[in-house]
JSON list of C-alpha atoms in Angstrom, two decimals:
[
{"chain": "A", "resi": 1, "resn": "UNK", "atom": "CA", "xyz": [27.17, -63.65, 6.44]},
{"chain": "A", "resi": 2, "resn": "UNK", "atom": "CA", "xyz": [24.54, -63.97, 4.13]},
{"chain": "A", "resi": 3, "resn": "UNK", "atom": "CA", "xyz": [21.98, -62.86, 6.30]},
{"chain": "A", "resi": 4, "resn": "UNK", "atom": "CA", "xyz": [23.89, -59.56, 7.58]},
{"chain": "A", "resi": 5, "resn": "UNK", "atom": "CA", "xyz": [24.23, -58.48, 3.53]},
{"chain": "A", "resi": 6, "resn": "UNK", "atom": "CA", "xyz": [20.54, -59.38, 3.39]},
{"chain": "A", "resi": 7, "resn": "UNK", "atom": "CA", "xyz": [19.49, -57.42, 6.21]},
{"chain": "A", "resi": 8, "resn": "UNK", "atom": "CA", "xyz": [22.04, -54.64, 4.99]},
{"chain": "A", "resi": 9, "resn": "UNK", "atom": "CA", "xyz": [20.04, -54.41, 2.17]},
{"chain": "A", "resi": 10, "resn": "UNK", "atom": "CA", "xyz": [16.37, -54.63, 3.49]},
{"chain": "A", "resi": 11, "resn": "UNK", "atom": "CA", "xyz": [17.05, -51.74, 6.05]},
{"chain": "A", "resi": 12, "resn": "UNK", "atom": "CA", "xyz": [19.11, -49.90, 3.14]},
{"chain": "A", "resi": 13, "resn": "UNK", "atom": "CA", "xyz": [15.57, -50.14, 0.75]},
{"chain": "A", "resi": 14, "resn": "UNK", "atom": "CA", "xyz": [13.24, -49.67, 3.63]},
{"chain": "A", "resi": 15, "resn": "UNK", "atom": "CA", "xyz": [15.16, -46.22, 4.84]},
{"chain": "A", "resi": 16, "resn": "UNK", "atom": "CA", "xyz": [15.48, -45.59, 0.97]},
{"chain": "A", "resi": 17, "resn": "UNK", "atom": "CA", "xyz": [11.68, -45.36, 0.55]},
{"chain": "A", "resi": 18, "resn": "UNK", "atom": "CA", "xyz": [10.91, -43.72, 4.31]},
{"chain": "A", "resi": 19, "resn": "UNK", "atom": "CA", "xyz": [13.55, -40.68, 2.71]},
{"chain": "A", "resi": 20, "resn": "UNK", "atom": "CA", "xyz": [11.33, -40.65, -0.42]},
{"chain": "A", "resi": 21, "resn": "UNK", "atom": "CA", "xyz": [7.96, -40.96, 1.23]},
{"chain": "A", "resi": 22, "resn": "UNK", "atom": "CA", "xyz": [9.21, -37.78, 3.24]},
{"chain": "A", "resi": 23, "resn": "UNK", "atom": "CA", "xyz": [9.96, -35.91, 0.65]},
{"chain": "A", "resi": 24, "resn": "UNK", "atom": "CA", "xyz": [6.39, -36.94, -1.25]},
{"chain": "A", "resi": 25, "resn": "UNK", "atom": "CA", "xyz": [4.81, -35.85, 2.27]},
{"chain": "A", "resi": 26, "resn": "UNK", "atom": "CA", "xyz": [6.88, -32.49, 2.18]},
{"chain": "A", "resi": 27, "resn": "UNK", "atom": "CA", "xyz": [6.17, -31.90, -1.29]},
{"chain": "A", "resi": 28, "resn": "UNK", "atom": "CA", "xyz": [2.46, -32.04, -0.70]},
{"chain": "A", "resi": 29, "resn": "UNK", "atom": "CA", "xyz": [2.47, -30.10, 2.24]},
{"chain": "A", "resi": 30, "resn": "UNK", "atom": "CA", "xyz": [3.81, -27.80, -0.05]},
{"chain": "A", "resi": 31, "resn": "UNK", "atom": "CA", "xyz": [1.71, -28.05, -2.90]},
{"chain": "A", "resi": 32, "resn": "UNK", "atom": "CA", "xyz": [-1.38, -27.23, -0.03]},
{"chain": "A", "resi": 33, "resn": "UNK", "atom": "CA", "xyz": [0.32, -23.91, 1.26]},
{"chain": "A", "resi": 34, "resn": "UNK", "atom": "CA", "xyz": [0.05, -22.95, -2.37]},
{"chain": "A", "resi": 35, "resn": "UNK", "atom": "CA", "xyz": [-3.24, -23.88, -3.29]},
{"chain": "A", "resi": 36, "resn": "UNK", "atom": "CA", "xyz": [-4.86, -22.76, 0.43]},
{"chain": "A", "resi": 37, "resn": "UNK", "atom": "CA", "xyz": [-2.46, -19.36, -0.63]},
{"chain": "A", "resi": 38, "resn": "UNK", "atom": "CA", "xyz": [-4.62, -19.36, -3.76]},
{"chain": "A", "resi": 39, "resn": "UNK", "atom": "CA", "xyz": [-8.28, -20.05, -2.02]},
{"chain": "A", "resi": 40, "resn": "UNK", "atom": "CA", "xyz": [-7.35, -17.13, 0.22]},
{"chain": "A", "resi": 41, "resn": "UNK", "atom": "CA", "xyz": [-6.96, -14.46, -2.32]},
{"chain": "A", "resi": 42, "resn": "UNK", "atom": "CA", "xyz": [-10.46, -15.80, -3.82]},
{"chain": "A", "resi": 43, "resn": "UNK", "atom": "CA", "xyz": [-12.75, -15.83, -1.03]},
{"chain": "A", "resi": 44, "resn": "UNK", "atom": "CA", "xyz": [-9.95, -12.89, 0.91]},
{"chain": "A", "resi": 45, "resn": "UNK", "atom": "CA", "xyz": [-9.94, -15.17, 4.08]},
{"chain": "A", "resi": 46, "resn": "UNK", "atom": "CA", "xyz": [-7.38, -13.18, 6.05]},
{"chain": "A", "resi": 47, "resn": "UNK", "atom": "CA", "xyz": [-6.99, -15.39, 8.81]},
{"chain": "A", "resi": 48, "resn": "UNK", "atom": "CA", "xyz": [-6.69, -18.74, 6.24]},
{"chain": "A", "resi": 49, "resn": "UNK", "atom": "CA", "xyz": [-4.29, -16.47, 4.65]},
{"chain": "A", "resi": 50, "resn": "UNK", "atom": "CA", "xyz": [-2.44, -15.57, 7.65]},
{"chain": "A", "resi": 51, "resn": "UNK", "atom": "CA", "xyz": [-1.92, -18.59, 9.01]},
{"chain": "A", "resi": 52, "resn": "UNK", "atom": "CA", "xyz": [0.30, -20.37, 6.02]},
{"chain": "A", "resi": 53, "resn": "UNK", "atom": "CA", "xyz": [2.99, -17.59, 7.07]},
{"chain": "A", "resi": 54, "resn": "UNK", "atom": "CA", "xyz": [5.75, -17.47, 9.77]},
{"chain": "A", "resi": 55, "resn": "UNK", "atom": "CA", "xyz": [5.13, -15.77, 13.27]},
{"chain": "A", "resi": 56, "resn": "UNK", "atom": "CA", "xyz": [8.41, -13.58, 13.38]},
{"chain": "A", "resi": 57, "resn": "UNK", "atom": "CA", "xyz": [9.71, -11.22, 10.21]},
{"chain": "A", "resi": 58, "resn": "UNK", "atom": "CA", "xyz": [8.27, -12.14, 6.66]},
{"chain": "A", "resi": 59, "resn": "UNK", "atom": "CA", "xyz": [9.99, -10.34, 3.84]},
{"chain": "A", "resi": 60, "resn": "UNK", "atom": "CA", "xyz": [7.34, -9.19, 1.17]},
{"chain": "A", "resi": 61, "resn": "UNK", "atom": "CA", "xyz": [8.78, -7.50, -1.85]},
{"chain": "A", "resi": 62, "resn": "UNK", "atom": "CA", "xyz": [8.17, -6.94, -5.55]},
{"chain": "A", "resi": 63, "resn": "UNK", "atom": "CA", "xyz": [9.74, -5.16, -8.70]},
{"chain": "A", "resi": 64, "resn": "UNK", "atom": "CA", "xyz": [8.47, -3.54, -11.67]},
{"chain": "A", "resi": 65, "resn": "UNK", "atom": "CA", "xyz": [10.03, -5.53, -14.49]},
{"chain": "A", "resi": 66, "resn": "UNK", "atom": "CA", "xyz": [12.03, -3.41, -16.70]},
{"chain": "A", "resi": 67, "resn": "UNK", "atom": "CA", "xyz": [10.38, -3.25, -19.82]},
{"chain": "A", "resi": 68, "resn": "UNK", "atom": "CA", "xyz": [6.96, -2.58, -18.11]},
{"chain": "A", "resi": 69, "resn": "UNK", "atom": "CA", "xyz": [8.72, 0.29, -16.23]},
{"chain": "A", "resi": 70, "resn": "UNK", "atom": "CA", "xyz": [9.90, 1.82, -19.48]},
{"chain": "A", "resi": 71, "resn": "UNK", "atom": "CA", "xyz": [6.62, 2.17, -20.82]},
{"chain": "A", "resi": 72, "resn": "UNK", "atom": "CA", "xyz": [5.11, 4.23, -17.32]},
{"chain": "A", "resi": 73, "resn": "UNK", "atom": "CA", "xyz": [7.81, 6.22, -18.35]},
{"chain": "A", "resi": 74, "resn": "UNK", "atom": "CA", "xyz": [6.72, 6.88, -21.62]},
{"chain": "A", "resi": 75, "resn": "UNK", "atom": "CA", "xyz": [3.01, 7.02, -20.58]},
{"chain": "A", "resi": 76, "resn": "UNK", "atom": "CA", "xyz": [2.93, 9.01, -17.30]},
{"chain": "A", "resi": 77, "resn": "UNK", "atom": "CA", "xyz": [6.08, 11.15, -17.46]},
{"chain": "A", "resi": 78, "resn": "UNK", "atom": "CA", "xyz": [9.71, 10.52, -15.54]},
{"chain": "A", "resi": 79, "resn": "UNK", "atom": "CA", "xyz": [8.61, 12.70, -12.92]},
{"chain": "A", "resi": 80, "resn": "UNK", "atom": "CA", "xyz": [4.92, 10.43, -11.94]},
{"chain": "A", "resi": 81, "resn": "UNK", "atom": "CA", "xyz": [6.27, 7.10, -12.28]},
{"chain": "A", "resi": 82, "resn": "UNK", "atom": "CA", "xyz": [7.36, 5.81, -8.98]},
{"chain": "A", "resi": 83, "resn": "UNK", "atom": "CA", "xyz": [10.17, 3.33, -8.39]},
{"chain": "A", "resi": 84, "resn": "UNK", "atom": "CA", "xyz": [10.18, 0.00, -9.70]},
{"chain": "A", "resi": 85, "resn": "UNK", "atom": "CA", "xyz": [10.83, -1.84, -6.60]},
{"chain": "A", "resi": 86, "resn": "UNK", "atom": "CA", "xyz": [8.17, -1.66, -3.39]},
{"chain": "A", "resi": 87, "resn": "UNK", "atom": "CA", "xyz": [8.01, -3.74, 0.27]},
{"chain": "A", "resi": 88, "resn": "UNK", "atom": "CA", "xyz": [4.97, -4.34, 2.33]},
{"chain": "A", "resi": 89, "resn": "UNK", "atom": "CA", "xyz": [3.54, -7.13, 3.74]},
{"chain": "A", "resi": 90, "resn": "UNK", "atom": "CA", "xyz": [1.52, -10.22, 3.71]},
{"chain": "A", "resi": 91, "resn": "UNK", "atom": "CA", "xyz": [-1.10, -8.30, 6.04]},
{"chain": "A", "resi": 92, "resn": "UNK", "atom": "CA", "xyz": [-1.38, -4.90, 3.48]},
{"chain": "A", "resi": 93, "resn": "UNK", "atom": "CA", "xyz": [-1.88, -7.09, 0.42]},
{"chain": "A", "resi": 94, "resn": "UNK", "atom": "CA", "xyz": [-4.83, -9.27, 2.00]},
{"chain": "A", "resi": 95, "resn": "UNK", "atom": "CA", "xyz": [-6.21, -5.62, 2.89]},
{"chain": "A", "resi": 96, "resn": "UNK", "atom": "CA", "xyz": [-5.77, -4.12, -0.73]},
{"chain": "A", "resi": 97, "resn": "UNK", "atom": "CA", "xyz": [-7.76, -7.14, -2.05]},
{"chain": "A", "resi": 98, "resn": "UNK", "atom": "CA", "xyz": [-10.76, -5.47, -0.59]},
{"chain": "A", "resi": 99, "resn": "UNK", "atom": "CA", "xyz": [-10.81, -2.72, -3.00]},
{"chain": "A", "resi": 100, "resn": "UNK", "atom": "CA", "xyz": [-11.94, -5.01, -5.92]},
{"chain": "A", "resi": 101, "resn": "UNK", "atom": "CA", "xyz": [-15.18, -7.53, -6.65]},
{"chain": "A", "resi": 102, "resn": "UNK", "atom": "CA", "xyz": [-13.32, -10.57, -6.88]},
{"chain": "A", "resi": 103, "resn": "UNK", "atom": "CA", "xyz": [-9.28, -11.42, -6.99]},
{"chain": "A", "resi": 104, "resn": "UNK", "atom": "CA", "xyz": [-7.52, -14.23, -7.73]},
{"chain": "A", "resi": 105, "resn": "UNK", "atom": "CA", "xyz": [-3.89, -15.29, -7.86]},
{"chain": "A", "resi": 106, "resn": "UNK", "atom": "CA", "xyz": [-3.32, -17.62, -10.32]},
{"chain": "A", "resi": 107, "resn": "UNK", "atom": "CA", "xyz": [0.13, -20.38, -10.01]},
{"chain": "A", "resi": 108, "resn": "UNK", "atom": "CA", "xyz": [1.51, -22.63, -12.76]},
{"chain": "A", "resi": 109, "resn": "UNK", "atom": "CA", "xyz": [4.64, -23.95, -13.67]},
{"chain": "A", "resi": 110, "resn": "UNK", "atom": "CA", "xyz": [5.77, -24.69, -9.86]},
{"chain": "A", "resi": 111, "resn": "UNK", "atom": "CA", "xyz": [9.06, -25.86, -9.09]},
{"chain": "A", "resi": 112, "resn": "UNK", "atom": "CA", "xyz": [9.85, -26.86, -5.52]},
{"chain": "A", "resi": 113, "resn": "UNK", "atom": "CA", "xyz": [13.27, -27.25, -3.48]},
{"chain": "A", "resi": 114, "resn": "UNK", "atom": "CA", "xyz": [13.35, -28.64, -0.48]},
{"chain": "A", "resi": 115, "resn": "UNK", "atom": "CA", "xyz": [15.50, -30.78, 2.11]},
{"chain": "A", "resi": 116, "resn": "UNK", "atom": "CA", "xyz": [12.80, -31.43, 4.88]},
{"chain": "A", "resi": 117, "resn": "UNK", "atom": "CA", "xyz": [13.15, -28.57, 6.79]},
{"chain": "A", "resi": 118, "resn": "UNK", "atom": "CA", "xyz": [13.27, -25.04, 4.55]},
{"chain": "A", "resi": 119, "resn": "UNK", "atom": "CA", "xyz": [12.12, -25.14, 1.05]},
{"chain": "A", "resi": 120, "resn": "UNK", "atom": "CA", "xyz": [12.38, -22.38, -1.89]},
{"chain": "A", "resi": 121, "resn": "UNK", "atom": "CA", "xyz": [9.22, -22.42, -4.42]},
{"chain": "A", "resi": 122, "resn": "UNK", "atom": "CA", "xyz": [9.56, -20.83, -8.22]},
{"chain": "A", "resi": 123, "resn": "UNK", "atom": "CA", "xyz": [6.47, -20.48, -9.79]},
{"chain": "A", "resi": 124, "resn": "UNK", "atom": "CA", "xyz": [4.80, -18.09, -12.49]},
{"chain": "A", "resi": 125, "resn": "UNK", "atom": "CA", "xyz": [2.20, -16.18, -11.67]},
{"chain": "A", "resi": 126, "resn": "UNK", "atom": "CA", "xyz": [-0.84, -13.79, -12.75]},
{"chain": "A", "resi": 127, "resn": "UNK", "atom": "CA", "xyz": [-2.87, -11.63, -10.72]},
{"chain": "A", "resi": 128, "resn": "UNK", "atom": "CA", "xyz": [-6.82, -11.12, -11.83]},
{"chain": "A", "resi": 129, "resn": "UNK", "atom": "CA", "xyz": [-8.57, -8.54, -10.45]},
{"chain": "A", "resi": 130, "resn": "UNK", "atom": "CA", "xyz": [-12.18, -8.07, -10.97]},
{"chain": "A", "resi": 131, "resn": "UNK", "atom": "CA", "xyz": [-11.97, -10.87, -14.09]},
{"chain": "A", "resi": 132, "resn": "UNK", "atom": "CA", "xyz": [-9.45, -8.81, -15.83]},
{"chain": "A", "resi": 133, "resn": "UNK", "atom": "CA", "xyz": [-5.43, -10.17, -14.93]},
{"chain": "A", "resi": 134, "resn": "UNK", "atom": "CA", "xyz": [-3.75, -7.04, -13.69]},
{"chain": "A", "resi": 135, "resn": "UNK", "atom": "CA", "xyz": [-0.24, -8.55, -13.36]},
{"chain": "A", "resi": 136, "resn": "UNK", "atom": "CA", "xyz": [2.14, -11.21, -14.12]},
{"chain": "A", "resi": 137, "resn": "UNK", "atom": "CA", "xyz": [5.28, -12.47, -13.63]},
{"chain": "A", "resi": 138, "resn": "UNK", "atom": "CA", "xyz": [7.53, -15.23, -11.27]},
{"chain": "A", "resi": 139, "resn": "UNK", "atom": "CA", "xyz": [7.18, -15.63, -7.82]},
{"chain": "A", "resi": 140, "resn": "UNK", "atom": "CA", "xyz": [9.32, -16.89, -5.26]},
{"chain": "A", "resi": 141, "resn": "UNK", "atom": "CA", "xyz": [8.27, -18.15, -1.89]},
{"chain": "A", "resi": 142, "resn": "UNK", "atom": "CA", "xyz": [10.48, -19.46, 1.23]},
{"chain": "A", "resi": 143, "resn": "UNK", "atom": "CA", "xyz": [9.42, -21.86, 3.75]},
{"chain": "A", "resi": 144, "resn": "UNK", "atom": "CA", "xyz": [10.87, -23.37, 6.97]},
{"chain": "A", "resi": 145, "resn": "UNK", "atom": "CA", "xyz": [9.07, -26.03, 8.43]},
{"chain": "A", "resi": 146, "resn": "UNK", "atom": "CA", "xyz": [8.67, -25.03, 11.87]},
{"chain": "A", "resi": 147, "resn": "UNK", "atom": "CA", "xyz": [7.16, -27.20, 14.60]},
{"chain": "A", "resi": 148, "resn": "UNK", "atom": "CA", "xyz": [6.16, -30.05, 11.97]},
{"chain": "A", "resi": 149, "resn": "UNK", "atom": "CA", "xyz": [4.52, -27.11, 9.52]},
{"chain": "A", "resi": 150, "resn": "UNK", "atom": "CA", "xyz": [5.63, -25.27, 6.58]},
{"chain": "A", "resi": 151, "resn": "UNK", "atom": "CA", "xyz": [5.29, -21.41, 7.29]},
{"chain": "A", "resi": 152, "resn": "UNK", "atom": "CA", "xyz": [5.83, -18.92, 4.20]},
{"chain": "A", "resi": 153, "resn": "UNK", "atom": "CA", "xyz": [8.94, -16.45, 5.88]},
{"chain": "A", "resi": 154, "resn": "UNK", "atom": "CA", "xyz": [9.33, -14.66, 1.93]},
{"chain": "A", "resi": 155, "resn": "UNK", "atom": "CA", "xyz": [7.47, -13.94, -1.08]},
{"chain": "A", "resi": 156, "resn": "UNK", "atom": "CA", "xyz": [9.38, -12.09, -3.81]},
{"chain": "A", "resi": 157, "resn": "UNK", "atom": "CA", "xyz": [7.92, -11.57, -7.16]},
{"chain": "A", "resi": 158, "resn": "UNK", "atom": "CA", "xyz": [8.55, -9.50, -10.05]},
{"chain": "A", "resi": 159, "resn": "UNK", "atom": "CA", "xyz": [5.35, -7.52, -11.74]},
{"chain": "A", "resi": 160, "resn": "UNK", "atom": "CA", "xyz": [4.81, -7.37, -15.84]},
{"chain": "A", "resi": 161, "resn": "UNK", "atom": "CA", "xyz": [1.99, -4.74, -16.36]},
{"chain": "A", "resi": 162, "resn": "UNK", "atom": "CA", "xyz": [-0.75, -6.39, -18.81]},
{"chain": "A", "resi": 163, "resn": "UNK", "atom": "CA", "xyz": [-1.48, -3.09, -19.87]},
{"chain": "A", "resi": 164, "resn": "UNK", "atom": "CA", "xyz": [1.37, -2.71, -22.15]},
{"chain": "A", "resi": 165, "resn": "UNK", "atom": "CA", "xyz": [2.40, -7.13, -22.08]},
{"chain": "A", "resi": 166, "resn": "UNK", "atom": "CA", "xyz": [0.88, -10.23, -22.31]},
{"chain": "A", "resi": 167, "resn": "UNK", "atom": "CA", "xyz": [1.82, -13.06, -20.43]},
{"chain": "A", "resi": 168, "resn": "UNK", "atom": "CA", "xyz": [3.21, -15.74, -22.82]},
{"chain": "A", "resi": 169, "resn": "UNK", "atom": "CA", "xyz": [1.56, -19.41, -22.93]},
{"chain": "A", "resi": 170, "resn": "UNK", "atom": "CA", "xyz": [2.98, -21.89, -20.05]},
{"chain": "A", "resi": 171, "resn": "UNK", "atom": "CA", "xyz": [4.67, -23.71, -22.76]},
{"chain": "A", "resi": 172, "resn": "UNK", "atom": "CA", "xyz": [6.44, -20.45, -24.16]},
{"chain": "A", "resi": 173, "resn": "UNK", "atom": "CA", "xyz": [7.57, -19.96, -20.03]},
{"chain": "A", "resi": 174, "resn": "UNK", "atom": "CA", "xyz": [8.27, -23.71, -19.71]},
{"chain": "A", "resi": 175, "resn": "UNK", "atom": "CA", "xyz": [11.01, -23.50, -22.50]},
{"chain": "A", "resi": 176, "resn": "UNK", "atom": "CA", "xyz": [12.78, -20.15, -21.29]},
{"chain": "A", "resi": 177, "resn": "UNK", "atom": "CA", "xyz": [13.45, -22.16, -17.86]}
]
């Protein structure tokens, strides 16, 4: 008897740490989409780029944030300012990087979900283009892990202009979430 409870609880601890050495694995396959998402946009490797996302339908959307939107109002007129909310793609983005010397998009305060097979990613973000950040705001990425990889299938983010705001220090951001 003593030897089943043993056992019991030596497969019990050894499954306990497989589960959590999964999710470490997952987490840092993660963590790598991210940071290969990131060394894309630098050196505007398309097909690096490319291949972190899914083969079928990705969604790929943004919105103005409100406040920002207010003040193309106020600077441009009702009647130029176009909506706040646009959809494109993972493809037309890598293409518009072209337009500019250098581009980066920068990632910080990263919070990841995931149960082994999809995954949802928070982070904050801010877009530099040509040494100057254009953009900021929170991004959201969805993953499935298909064939024994994480693919992105979504990136959602919201857009603060830096023309009119600055992006507030990760520890002002940390404390709002």
């Amino acid at each position: 008897m003593k030897n089943i409870i043993l056992l019991s609880i030596l497969i019990l601890i050894t499954a306990q740490y497989s589960y959590a050495q999964q999710k470490t694995d997952n987490r840092k396959e993660i963590i790598s989409i991210i940071n290969n998402y990131s060394k894309s946009v630098i050196e505007k490797d398309s097909v690096a780029f490319y291949s972190l996302f899914n083969d079928g339908p990705v969604t790929w959307c943004a919105a103005l944030k409100d406040r920002s939107q207010a003040r193309e109002f106020k600077k441009n007129g009702i009647k130029s300012v176009r909506r706040n909310y646009f959809s494109g793609s993972y493809e037309g983005f890598m293409r518009s990087l072209f337009r500019y010397k250098s581009t980066e998009d920068k990632f910080d305060h990263i919070r990841i979900i995931e149960d082994g097979t999809v995954a949802s990613v928070s982070m904050d973000y801010s877009f530099w283009a040509d040494n100057k950040m254009t953009n900021w705001g929170g991004k959201y990425l969805l993953l499935i892990k298909r064939e024994g990889k994480w693919k992105i299938t979504s990136v959602i983010y919201s857009l603060e202009l830096t023309d009119y705001f600055e992006q507030p220090t990760l520890k002002e951001r940390q404390k709002r979430s």
